Coordinates of C-alpha atoms in Angstrom, one line a residue:
Chain A
M14 CA 161.6 137.8 73.1
A15 CA 159.6 140.9 73.8
A16 CA 161.4 144.0 74.9
V17 CA 160.8 144.9 78.6
F18 CA 160.1 148.5 79.6
H19 CA 162.5 149.6 82.3
P20 CA 161.4 152.9 83.9
I21 CA 164.2 155.2 85.0
A22 CA 163.8 156.2 88.6
P23 CA 163.3 159.9 89.1
R24 CA 166.2 161.9 90.7
P25 CA 166.4 165.5 92.0
A26 CA 167.4 168.3 89.6
P27 CA 171.2 169.2 89.6
A28 CA 172.2 171.6 92.5
R29 CA 172.2 175.2 91.5
T30 CA 175.3 177.3 92.3
R31 CA 174.6 179.2 95.5
G32 CA 176.5 181.8 97.5
P33 CA 176.5 185.6 97.4
M34 CA 179.1 185.9 94.6
A35 CA 177.1 183.5 92.3
R36 CA 173.9 185.4 93.0
I37 CA 175.5 188.8 92.3
R38 CA 176.9 187.5 89.1
A39 CA 173.6 186.0 88.0
N40 CA 171.5 189.0 88.9
L41 CA 173.8 191.9 88.2
F42 CA 176.5 190.9 85.7
A43 CA 174.9 188.1 83.7
D44 CA 175.9 189.5 80.3
W45 CA 177.2 192.8 78.9
M46 CA 173.7 194.4 78.8
S47 CA 173.0 193.5 82.4
T48 CA 176.5 194.8 83.4
L49 CA 175.9 198.0 81.6
A50 CA 172.6 198.5 83.4
T51 CA 174.2 197.8 86.8
V52 CA 177.0 200.3 86.2
A53 CA 174.5 202.9 84.9
M54 CA 172.3 202.5 88.0
L55 CA 175.3 202.8 90.3
A56 CA 176.5 205.9 88.6
L57 CA 173.0 207.4 88.9
A58 CA 172.9 206.6 92.6
A59 CA 176.4 208.1 93.1
W60 CA 175.2 211.3 91.4
V61 CA 171.8 211.7 93.2
L62 CA 172.2 210.1 96.7
P63 CA 174.9 212.4 98.2
A64 CA 172.9 215.6 97.5
L65 CA 169.7 214.0 98.7
I66 CA 171.3 212.8 101.9
E67 CA 172.8 216.2 102.5
W68 CA 169.4 217.9 102.0
A69 CA 167.3 215.4 103.9
I70 CA 169.6 214.5 106.8
V71 CA 173.0 216.3 107.1
K72 CA 171.8 219.9 106.7
A73 CA 168.2 219.3 107.8
V74 CA 166.5 221.0 110.8
F75 CA 164.6 218.7 113.0
R76 CA 163.6 221.1 115.7
P77 CA 160.4 223.0 115.4
D78 CA 162.3 226.2 115.1
A79 CA 161.1 228.5 112.3
N80 CA 164.2 230.7 112.4
A81 CA 166.6 227.8 112.0
C82 CA 164.5 226.5 109.2
Q83 CA 164.6 229.9 107.4
A84 CA 168.4 229.9 107.8
A85 CA 168.7 226.4 106.2
R86 CA 166.3 227.2 103.3
G87 CA 167.5 225.9 100.0
E88 CA 170.2 223.7 101.6
G89 CA 168.5 221.5 104.2
A90 CA 165.1 220.1 104.7
C91 CA 162.9 221.6 107.5
W92 CA 161.5 218.6 109.3
G93 CA 160.7 221.0 112.1
V94 CA 157.5 221.9 110.2
I95 CA 156.2 218.3 110.9
A96 CA 157.3 218.4 114.5
E97 CA 155.4 221.7 114.8
K98 CA 152.3 221.0 112.7
W99 CA 151.8 217.2 112.8
R100 CA 148.7 217.4 114.9
F101 CA 147.0 219.8 112.6
I102 CA 148.1 217.7 109.6
I103 CA 146.8 214.5 111.1
F104 CA 143.6 215.8 112.6
G105 CA 142.7 218.9 110.6
R106 CA 140.5 221.5 112.3
Y107 CA 139.2 219.1 114.9
P108 CA 139.1 220.8 118.3
F109 CA 142.7 220.5 119.7
E110 CA 141.9 219.2 123.2
Q111 CA 139.3 216.7 121.8
Q112 CA 141.7 215.1 119.3
W113 CA 142.0 211.9 121.3
R114 CA 138.5 211.1 119.9
P115 CA 139.4 210.9 116.2
E116 CA 142.5 209.1 117.3
V117 CA 140.6 206.3 119.1
A118 CA 137.9 206.3 116.4
T119 CA 140.5 205.8 113.6
V120 CA 142.4 203.1 115.5
L121 CA 139.1 201.3 116.0
L122 CA 138.1 201.6 112.3
L123 CA 141.5 200.5 111.0
G124 CA 141.5 197.6 113.5
L125 CA 138.1 196.6 112.1
V126 CA 139.3 196.8 108.6
T127 CA 142.4 194.8 109.4
V128 CA 140.4 192.1 111.1
S129 CA 138.0 192.0 108.1
C130 CA 140.9 191.4 105.7
I131 CA 141.6 188.0 107.2
R132 CA 139.6 185.3 105.6
S133 CA 139.3 183.0 108.5
F134 CA 137.5 185.8 110.4
W135 CA 134.7 185.9 107.8
K136 CA 132.2 184.7 110.3
P137 CA 128.8 186.1 111.6
W138 CA 130.5 187.8 114.5
L139 CA 132.4 190.0 112.1
G140 CA 129.1 191.5 111.1
I141 CA 128.2 192.2 114.7
L142 CA 131.6 193.8 115.1
W143 CA 130.9 196.2 112.2
A144 CA 127.5 197.0 113.7
A145 CA 129.2 197.9 117.0
V146 CA 132.3 199.8 115.7
I147 CA 130.6 202.0 113.1
P148 CA 128.2 203.7 115.6
A149 CA 131.1 204.0 118.0
F150 CA 133.1 205.7 115.3
F151 CA 130.5 208.3 114.6
W152 CA 129.8 208.8 118.3
L153 CA 133.5 209.5 119.0
M154 CA 133.8 211.8 116.0
G155 CA 130.5 213.6 116.2
G156 CA 129.8 213.6 120.0
G157 CA 126.6 213.4 121.9
F158 CA 125.9 211.1 124.9
G159 CA 128.3 212.9 127.1
L160 CA 130.8 214.0 124.5
S161 CA 130.8 217.6 123.1
R162 CA 129.3 218.0 119.6
V163 CA 131.7 218.4 116.8
P164 CA 130.1 219.3 113.4
T165 CA 131.2 217.3 110.4
D166 CA 132.8 220.3 108.7
L167 CA 135.4 220.3 111.5
W168 CA 136.3 216.6 110.9
G169 CA 139.5 216.4 109.0
G170 CA 142.9 214.9 108.4
L171 CA 143.7 211.2 108.4
P172 CA 140.5 210.2 110.2
L173 CA 138.5 211.7 107.4
T174 CA 140.7 210.1 104.7
V175 CA 140.4 206.7 106.4
M176 CA 136.6 207.1 106.9
L177 CA 135.9 208.2 103.4
A178 CA 138.0 205.5 101.9
T179 CA 136.7 202.7 104.1
F180 CA 133.0 203.5 103.6
S181 CA 133.2 204.2 99.9
I182 CA 135.1 200.9 99.4
V183 CA 132.7 198.9 101.6
F184 CA 129.6 200.3 99.8
A185 CA 131.1 200.5 96.3
F186 CA 132.2 196.9 96.2
P187 CA 128.8 195.2 96.6
L188 CA 127.2 197.8 94.4
S189 CA 129.8 197.2 91.7
I190 CA 129.0 193.4 91.7
L191 CA 125.3 194.1 91.3
V192 CA 126.0 196.6 88.4
A193 CA 128.4 194.1 86.7
L194 CA 125.8 191.3 87.0
G195 CA 123.2 193.8 85.7
R196 CA 125.2 194.6 82.7
R197 CA 125.1 191.0 81.7
S198 CA 121.5 190.5 82.6
S199 CA 119.0 189.2 80.0
L200 CA 116.5 191.8 81.1
P201 CA 116.9 194.8 78.7
A202 CA 115.7 197.4 81.3
I203 CA 118.2 196.4 83.9
R204 CA 121.0 196.1 81.4
T205 CA 120.3 199.5 79.9
L206 CA 120.1 201.1 83.3
C207 CA 123.5 199.6 84.3
V208 CA 125.2 200.6 81.1
F209 CA 123.8 204.1 81.4
Y210 CA 125.1 204.4 85.0
V211 CA 128.6 203.1 84.2
E212 CA 129.0 205.2 81.0
L213 CA 127.6 208.4 82.7
I214 CA 129.9 208.1 85.7
R215 CA 133.0 207.2 83.6
G216 CA 132.3 210.2 81.4
V217 CA 132.7 212.8 84.1
P218 CA 135.6 213.6 86.4
L219 CA 135.4 212.9 90.1
I220 CA 135.7 216.6 90.9
S221 CA 132.5 217.4 89.1
V222 CA 130.7 214.5 90.9
L223 CA 131.9 216.0 94.2
F224 CA 130.8 219.5 93.1
M225 CA 127.3 218.2 92.2
A226 CA 127.0 216.3 95.4
S227 CA 128.1 219.3 97.5
F228 CA 126.6 222.3 95.7
L229 CA 124.0 221.2 93.1
F230 CA 122.2 218.5 94.9
P231 CA 121.0 220.7 97.9
L232 CA 119.4 223.1 95.4
F233 CA 116.8 220.5 94.6
L234 CA 115.8 220.0 98.2
P235 CA 114.0 222.4 100.6
V236 CA 116.3 224.5 102.6
G237 CA 117.6 222.6 105.7
Q238 CA 116.3 219.3 104.3
S239 CA 119.6 218.4 102.6
P240 CA 121.6 215.6 104.1
D241 CA 125.0 216.4 105.7
V242 CA 127.7 217.4 103.2
L243 CA 129.9 214.5 104.4
L244 CA 127.2 212.0 103.6
R245 CA 126.6 213.6 100.1
V246 CA 130.3 213.5 99.3
L247 CA 130.5 209.9 100.5
V248 CA 127.6 208.9 98.3
G249 CA 129.4 210.7 95.4
I250 CA 132.7 208.9 95.9
T251 CA 130.9 205.5 96.3
L252 CA 128.9 205.9 93.1
F253 CA 132.0 207.0 91.2
A254 CA 134.2 204.1 92.5
A255 CA 131.4 201.5 91.9
A256 CA 131.3 202.4 88.2
Y257 CA 135.0 201.6 87.7
L258 CA 134.9 198.6 90.0
A259 CA 131.9 197.2 88.1
E260 CA 133.9 197.1 84.9
T261 CA 136.7 195.3 86.6
V262 CA 134.3 192.8 88.0
R263 CA 132.6 192.4 84.7
G264 CA 136.0 191.5 83.2
G265 CA 136.2 188.7 85.7
L266 CA 132.7 187.5 85.0
Q267 CA 133.5 187.3 81.3
A268 CA 136.5 185.1 82.0
I269 CA 134.3 182.3 83.4
P270 CA 133.5 179.7 80.8
N271 CA 129.8 179.2 80.1
G272 CA 130.2 175.5 81.0
Q273 CA 130.4 176.5 84.6
V274 CA 127.0 178.2 84.5
E275 CA 125.5 175.3 82.5
A276 CA 126.9 172.8 85.0
A277 CA 125.4 174.7 87.9
R278 CA 122.1 175.2 86.2
S279 CA 121.9 171.5 85.2
L280 CA 122.2 170.7 88.9
G281 CA 119.1 172.8 89.6
L282 CA 120.9 175.8 91.2
T283 CA 119.0 179.0 90.9
Y284 CA 120.4 182.1 89.1
S285 CA 121.4 183.7 92.4
Q286 CA 123.0 180.5 93.8
T287 CA 124.9 180.0 90.6
Q288 CA 126.3 183.5 90.8
R289 CA 127.1 183.4 94.5
K290 CA 128.6 179.9 94.7
I291 CA 130.1 179.3 91.3
V292 CA 130.6 182.4 89.1
L293 CA 131.5 185.2 91.5
P294 CA 134.1 183.3 93.7
Q295 CA 136.0 182.4 90.5
A296 CA 135.5 185.8 88.8
L297 CA 136.5 187.8 91.8
A298 CA 139.6 185.7 92.3
I299 CA 140.7 186.4 88.8
V300 CA 140.3 190.2 89.2
V301 CA 141.9 190.7 92.6
P302 CA 144.7 192.9 91.2
G303 CA 142.2 195.1 89.3
I304 CA 140.0 195.4 92.3
M305 CA 142.9 196.4 94.6
N306 CA 143.9 198.9 91.9
S307 CA 140.5 200.5 92.3
F308 CA 140.6 200.4 96.1
I309 CA 144.0 202.1 96.1
A310 CA 142.8 204.7 93.6
I311 CA 139.7 205.4 95.9
F312 CA 142.0 205.9 98.9
K313 CA 144.0 208.5 97.1
D314 CA 141.0 210.1 95.3
T315 CA 139.6 211.1 98.7
S316 CA 142.2 213.9 98.6
L317 CA 139.9 215.6 96.1
V318 CA 137.2 216.4 98.7
T319 CA 139.3 219.4 99.7
I320 CA 137.6 221.3 96.8
V321 CA 134.3 221.0 98.7
S322 CA 135.9 222.3 101.9
L323 CA 136.4 219.0 103.6
Y324 CA 140.0 219.0 104.9
E325 CA 141.2 215.4 104.8
L326 CA 144.9 214.6 105.0
T327 CA 146.1 216.6 102.0
G328 CA 143.7 219.4 102.6
A329 CA 144.7 219.6 106.3
M330 CA 148.3 219.7 105.4
S331 CA 147.8 222.7 103.1
L332 CA 145.6 224.4 105.6
A333 CA 148.1 223.9 108.4
L334 CA 150.9 225.4 106.5
N335 CA 149.0 228.2 104.6
S336 CA 147.4 229.5 107.8
D337 CA 150.9 230.2 109.4
A338 CA 153.2 232.6 107.6
N339 CA 156.2 231.2 109.5
W340 CA 155.8 227.8 108.1
R341 CA 154.2 228.5 104.7
P342 CA 157.5 228.0 102.7
F343 CA 158.0 224.4 103.8
K344 CA 155.3 222.7 101.7
I345 CA 157.8 220.3 100.2
E346 CA 158.5 218.8 103.6
G347 CA 154.7 218.7 104.3
Y348 CA 154.0 216.9 101.0
I349 CA 156.8 214.4 101.6
F350 CA 155.3 213.7 105.0
I351 CA 151.8 213.0 103.8
A352 CA 153.3 211.1 100.8
L353 CA 154.8 208.7 103.3
V354 CA 151.5 208.3 105.1
Y355 CA 149.7 207.6 101.8
F356 CA 152.5 205.2 100.8
A357 CA 152.2 203.3 104.0
F358 CA 148.5 202.7 103.4
C359 CA 148.7 202.0 99.7
F360 CA 151.7 199.7 100.1
A361 CA 149.8 197.7 102.8
M362 CA 146.9 197.4 100.5
S363 CA 149.1 196.2 97.7
R364 CA 150.8 193.6 99.9
Y365 CA 147.4 192.4 101.1
S366 CA 146.4 192.1 97.5
L367 CA 149.3 189.8 96.7
W368 CA 148.5 187.7 99.8
I369 CA 144.8 187.3 99.0
E370 CA 145.7 186.5 95.4
R371 CA 147.8 183.5 96.6
R372 CA 145.1 182.5 99.0
V373 CA 142.3 182.4 96.5
S374 CA 144.3 180.6 93.9
V375 CA 144.9 177.6 96.2
G376 CA 143.6 174.4 94.7
K377 CA 143.0 175.8 91.3
N378 CA 146.4 174.8 90.1
R379 CA 148.4 171.8 90.6
Chain B
M11 CA 106.3 150.9 72.7
S12 CA 105.1 149.6 76.0
Q13 CA 102.0 150.9 77.9
T14 CA 104.1 152.7 80.5
Q15 CA 103.9 156.5 80.6
P16 CA 106.9 158.0 78.7
I17 CA 109.3 159.8 81.0
I18 CA 110.4 162.2 78.2
T19 CA 108.2 163.3 75.3
F20 CA 109.2 165.4 72.3
E21 CA 106.3 166.5 70.2
K22 CA 107.1 168.2 66.8
V23 CA 110.0 170.1 68.4
N24 CA 111.7 172.7 66.3
K25 CA 114.6 174.9 67.3
W26 CA 116.6 177.6 65.5
Y27 CA 119.9 179.3 66.4
G28 CA 119.5 182.8 65.3
D29 CA 117.1 183.4 62.4
D30 CA 118.2 180.9 59.8
F31 CA 120.0 177.9 61.4
H32 CA 117.3 175.3 61.8
V33 CA 119.0 173.0 64.3
L34 CA 116.1 170.7 65.3
R35 CA 113.4 169.9 62.8
D36 CA 110.1 168.2 63.7
I37 CA 111.6 166.0 66.4
D38 CA 109.2 163.4 67.8
L39 CA 110.6 161.2 70.5
L40 CA 109.2 159.1 73.3
V41 CA 111.5 157.7 76.0
T42 CA 110.2 155.1 78.5
P43 CA 111.5 154.9 82.0
G44 CA 114.7 152.9 82.3
E45 CA 115.3 153.1 78.6
R46 CA 118.9 153.6 77.4
I47 CA 119.3 155.5 74.2
V48 CA 122.4 156.3 72.3
I49 CA 122.3 159.2 69.9
C50 CA 124.9 159.5 67.1
G51 CA 125.3 161.5 64.0
P52 CA 127.7 163.8 62.2
S53 CA 128.9 167.0 63.9
G54 CA 126.3 169.8 63.6
S55 CA 123.4 167.3 63.3
G56 CA 121.7 168.6 66.4
K57 CA 122.3 165.6 68.7
S58 CA 123.8 167.7 71.6
T59 CA 121.1 170.3 71.2
L60 CA 118.5 167.6 71.4
I61 CA 119.6 166.3 74.8
R62 CA 120.3 169.9 76.1
C63 CA 116.6 170.6 75.5
V64 CA 115.7 167.9 78.0
N65 CA 116.9 170.1 80.9
R66 CA 116.4 173.3 79.1
L67 CA 120.0 174.4 78.7
E68 CA 118.5 175.1 75.2
E69 CA 115.1 176.6 74.6
H70 CA 112.9 175.2 71.8
Q71 CA 110.7 177.6 69.8
E72 CA 108.0 175.2 68.5
G73 CA 106.5 172.0 69.8
R74 CA 106.3 170.5 73.3
I75 CA 108.8 168.8 75.6
I76 CA 107.4 167.1 78.7
V77 CA 109.9 165.6 81.2
D78 CA 108.5 163.4 84.0
G79 CA 105.1 165.0 83.7
T80 CA 106.4 168.6 83.6
E81 CA 106.1 170.6 80.4
L82 CA 109.2 172.8 79.7
A83 CA 108.2 176.4 79.0
D84 CA 109.1 179.7 80.5
D85 CA 108.1 178.8 84.1
V86 CA 111.4 179.0 86.0
K87 CA 110.1 176.8 88.9
A88 CA 109.1 174.1 86.5
I89 CA 112.5 174.2 84.9
E90 CA 114.2 173.9 88.3
T91 CA 112.0 171.0 89.2
V92 CA 112.9 169.2 86.0
R93 CA 116.7 169.9 86.5
R94 CA 116.6 168.1 89.9
E95 CA 115.3 165.0 88.1
V96 CA 117.8 165.2 85.3
G97 CA 121.6 164.8 85.8
M98 CA 123.9 165.9 83.1
V99 CA 127.5 165.0 82.2
F100 CA 129.4 167.3 79.8
Q101 CA 132.2 166.7 77.3
Q102 CA 134.4 169.2 79.1
F103 CA 133.5 167.9 82.6
N104 CA 132.7 171.4 83.8
L105 CA 133.7 170.6 87.4
F106 CA 134.0 173.7 89.7
P107 CA 137.7 174.3 89.9
H108 CA 137.5 176.4 93.1
L109 CA 135.8 173.6 95.1
T110 CA 137.2 170.3 96.2
V111 CA 135.8 167.1 94.7
L112 CA 133.7 166.6 97.8
E113 CA 132.4 170.2 97.7
N114 CA 131.5 169.7 94.0
L115 CA 129.3 166.9 95.0
T116 CA 127.7 168.3 98.1
L117 CA 126.8 171.6 96.5
A118 CA 123.5 170.6 94.9
P119 CA 122.3 168.4 97.8
T120 CA 122.9 171.2 100.3
W121 CA 121.6 174.2 98.2
V122 CA 119.0 172.6 96.0
G123 CA 118.0 169.6 98.1
R124 CA 118.2 171.5 101.4
M125 CA 120.1 168.5 103.0
P126 CA 122.1 168.9 106.2
K127 CA 125.9 169.0 105.5
K128 CA 126.7 165.7 107.1
E129 CA 124.0 163.8 105.2
A130 CA 125.1 165.5 101.9
E131 CA 128.7 164.4 102.6
E132 CA 127.7 160.8 103.3
R133 CA 125.7 160.7 100.1
A134 CA 128.6 162.3 98.2
M135 CA 131.0 159.7 99.5
E136 CA 128.6 157.0 98.5
Q137 CA 128.5 158.3 94.9
L138 CA 132.3 158.7 94.8
K139 CA 132.7 155.0 95.9
R140 CA 130.3 154.1 93.1
V141 CA 132.6 155.7 90.5
R142 CA 135.6 154.3 92.4
I143 CA 137.3 157.6 93.3
A144 CA 136.5 158.0 97.0
E145 CA 140.2 158.5 97.9
Q146 CA 140.3 161.7 95.9
A147 CA 137.5 163.5 97.8
K148 CA 139.8 166.2 99.3
K149 CA 141.6 167.1 96.1
F150 CA 140.7 169.8 93.7
P151 CA 139.5 168.9 90.2
L152 CA 142.5 170.1 88.3
Q153 CA 144.7 167.8 90.4
L154 CA 143.0 164.8 88.8
S155 CA 143.4 163.1 85.4
G156 CA 140.7 163.6 82.7
G157 CA 139.2 160.2 83.3
Q158 CA 139.0 160.8 87.1
Q159 CA 137.5 164.3 86.5
Q160 CA 134.8 162.8 84.3
R161 CA 134.0 160.2 86.9
V162 CA 133.7 162.9 89.5
A163 CA 131.3 164.7 87.1
I164 CA 129.2 161.6 86.9
A165 CA 129.1 161.2 90.6
R166 CA 128.1 164.9 91.0
A167 CA 125.2 164.5 88.6
L168 CA 124.1 161.4 90.6
C169 CA 124.0 163.1 93.9
L170 CA 120.5 164.4 93.6
K171 CA 119.3 160.9 92.7
P172 CA 118.1 161.9 89.2
K173 CA 115.6 159.7 87.2
I174 CA 117.3 160.6 84.0
M175 CA 121.0 161.0 83.0
L176 CA 122.1 162.9 80.0
F177 CA 125.6 162.3 78.6
D178 CA 126.9 164.8 76.1
E179 CA 129.9 163.1 74.4
P180 CA 131.4 162.1 77.8
T181 CA 134.5 160.5 76.4
S182 CA 135.3 162.8 73.5
A183 CA 137.8 165.0 75.5
L184 CA 139.6 162.1 77.1
D185 CA 142.9 160.4 76.3
P186 CA 142.4 157.0 74.8
E187 CA 143.7 155.3 78.0
M188 CA 141.0 156.9 80.1
I189 CA 138.0 156.2 78.0
K190 CA 137.5 152.7 79.4
E191 CA 137.3 153.8 83.0
V192 CA 134.5 156.2 82.2
L193 CA 132.6 153.8 80.0
D194 CA 132.9 151.1 82.7
V195 CA 131.2 153.4 85.2
M196 CA 128.5 154.2 82.6
V197 CA 127.8 150.5 81.9
E198 CA 127.4 149.9 85.6
L199 CA 125.0 152.8 85.8
A200 CA 123.0 151.5 82.8
N201 CA 122.7 148.1 84.5
Q202 CA 121.1 149.8 87.5
G203 CA 118.0 150.8 85.5
I204 CA 118.4 154.6 85.3
T205 CA 117.0 156.3 82.1
M206 CA 119.9 157.3 79.9
L207 CA 120.3 159.5 76.9
C208 CA 123.8 159.4 75.6
V209 CA 125.4 161.3 72.7
T210 CA 128.5 159.3 71.8
H211 CA 130.4 157.6 69.0
E212 CA 131.5 154.7 71.2
M213 CA 129.8 152.1 69.2
A214 CA 130.9 149.2 71.4
F215 CA 129.2 151.0 74.3
A216 CA 126.1 151.4 72.2
K217 CA 126.0 147.7 71.3
A218 CA 126.6 146.7 74.9
V219 CA 124.1 148.9 76.8
A220 CA 121.6 150.7 74.5
N221 CA 118.0 149.6 74.0
R222 CA 117.8 152.0 71.1
V223 CA 120.2 153.8 68.8
I224 CA 119.1 157.1 67.2
F225 CA 120.9 158.5 64.1
M226 CA 120.5 162.2 63.5
D227 CA 121.5 164.3 60.5
Q228 CA 120.7 167.9 59.7
G229 CA 118.4 168.4 62.7
Q230 CA 116.3 165.3 62.0
I231 CA 116.0 161.8 63.4
V232 CA 116.9 159.8 60.3
E233 CA 116.7 156.3 61.7
E234 CA 116.1 154.6 65.1
N235 CA 116.3 151.0 65.9
N236 CA 117.6 148.4 68.4
P237 CA 121.4 148.3 68.3
H238 CA 121.5 144.9 66.6
D239 CA 119.4 145.9 63.6
F240 CA 120.8 149.4 63.6
F241 CA 124.4 148.3 63.1
D242 CA 123.8 145.1 61.1
H243 CA 120.9 146.1 58.9
P244 CA 120.7 149.9 58.6
K245 CA 117.7 150.9 56.4
N246 CA 118.6 154.4 55.4
E247 CA 121.4 155.2 52.9
R248 CA 122.6 158.1 55.0
T249 CA 122.9 155.8 58.0
K250 CA 124.8 153.2 56.0
D251 CA 127.2 155.9 54.8
F252 CA 127.8 157.3 58.3
L253 CA 128.3 153.8 59.8
S254 CA 130.8 152.9 57.0
K255 CA 132.8 156.0 57.9
I256 CA 133.0 155.4 61.7
L257 CA 133.3 151.6 61.6
G258 CA 135.2 151.4 58.4
H259 CA 138.7 150.9 59.6

């Protein structure tokens, strides 16, 4: 008699031990190494935290009172400097009574960026929204049509940081895709041009690019013909960021098996259809972490425009404190404040990256 | 050969990879419409390269290739025209993993055939039914078994209603249990009169559906014949040797 195959019915995995004690043991005291690390970390915290809390909270001065701050120097933080100077730090040299304008403009721009981050909003109306918000941003910032004129060298603080980061990212990203595709092109002229561009930009520091955009470039143009310094700096950052992004994107392109291209071409898709529908969606999904890395770097690199006398967040903070002898000693507090602002933006970008990573990998794995 | 105009013509085709790997040597081949050809031969013999020349995934350096009245040269438009007439199935399936099964199928009809979405989806479902996999339309390729993926790939290639189908070792990457489901679909397709060029070592399939079997070695067509004579009375010593190796057990 032939043997009969008896399948064993599947059953759920055995229950894991739960509860806080079990979790603490598993995570903190699993073996002697882990126990040692836990004890060491606790000791470090016990050593550092009390002093930190005393400086930052217990002995800190929260009132905008320069004398009280002087008295507490060396023992307590002077958060009064933020209470006193926050408008200068956030808005830079922008005329004080007009500062509602950059405020509204920045909220509009950040709202636009936030909406654009959500994939289900990637519809034609989003383009219309961009076309509406961008002129509104520049109208609010620069004036005209009933608002008083504010020249671009007075723009500053967080609005300038957000503007520089947003526009350089928005322009650098598509440019980087073209450059990455160009580097893989079969046409030698295009390939050489793209390689030359990437290697040239990567070979110089951003500061020198900004210097050239700000001081060297106008020398080649007739007096008064040179575009606004803000525009020149924006182009400089965009070109700089695009070179780095292009290499990240190229890494993604190289990860796509040639069979994908062959399948697309065998179906009669053109080169551009193949890239847009097959190669890029997969390549970009792979390099989301690298792309977001570059975006975050761009956001923070905007702080370098201070050297060409544009006072974005970091520059505005320095300017605010340096220009007032009473508050000049409290730079640490100022830096901590802007560090928190930078952190809030960068952390949001980083969380968004993780979210989009999960979204684009849907369906690719079982 | 009959009086009908050949649908594929190879005239003294030569191809090299790099400077010194002569992969196709003086290939002459005429394929009549509706003909079903199986190409076999040892690895490296140029059989895959031969069929990849038909839709110009590979470029030949000498000779002429004419597919359905269009000569394959550097003219991009001509190449795209030919590719619409020629469907291809790959050893590794090459489905698009970021698109659902249905989207894999509607891609070419909507973008190449300029078909409205609804019509393209109807046609896609029709092809999925043909390969008996319609219930998987909403899944992603990597959620399917190898045999299912290959059947989706066949359906995708059929969506533009090609006159010619190329199969490049379609069952070589499959688990033994799944080979039959793919071959069954291919046999049905063969019975419906489409022109087929198939690189495979499935000799039972060759006997069942081929009008002609071609044996290649070192870039040349060594022998071609109807399956009966090819398997039972091979003329060339090299063919006999090859057949004894693959049928020997």
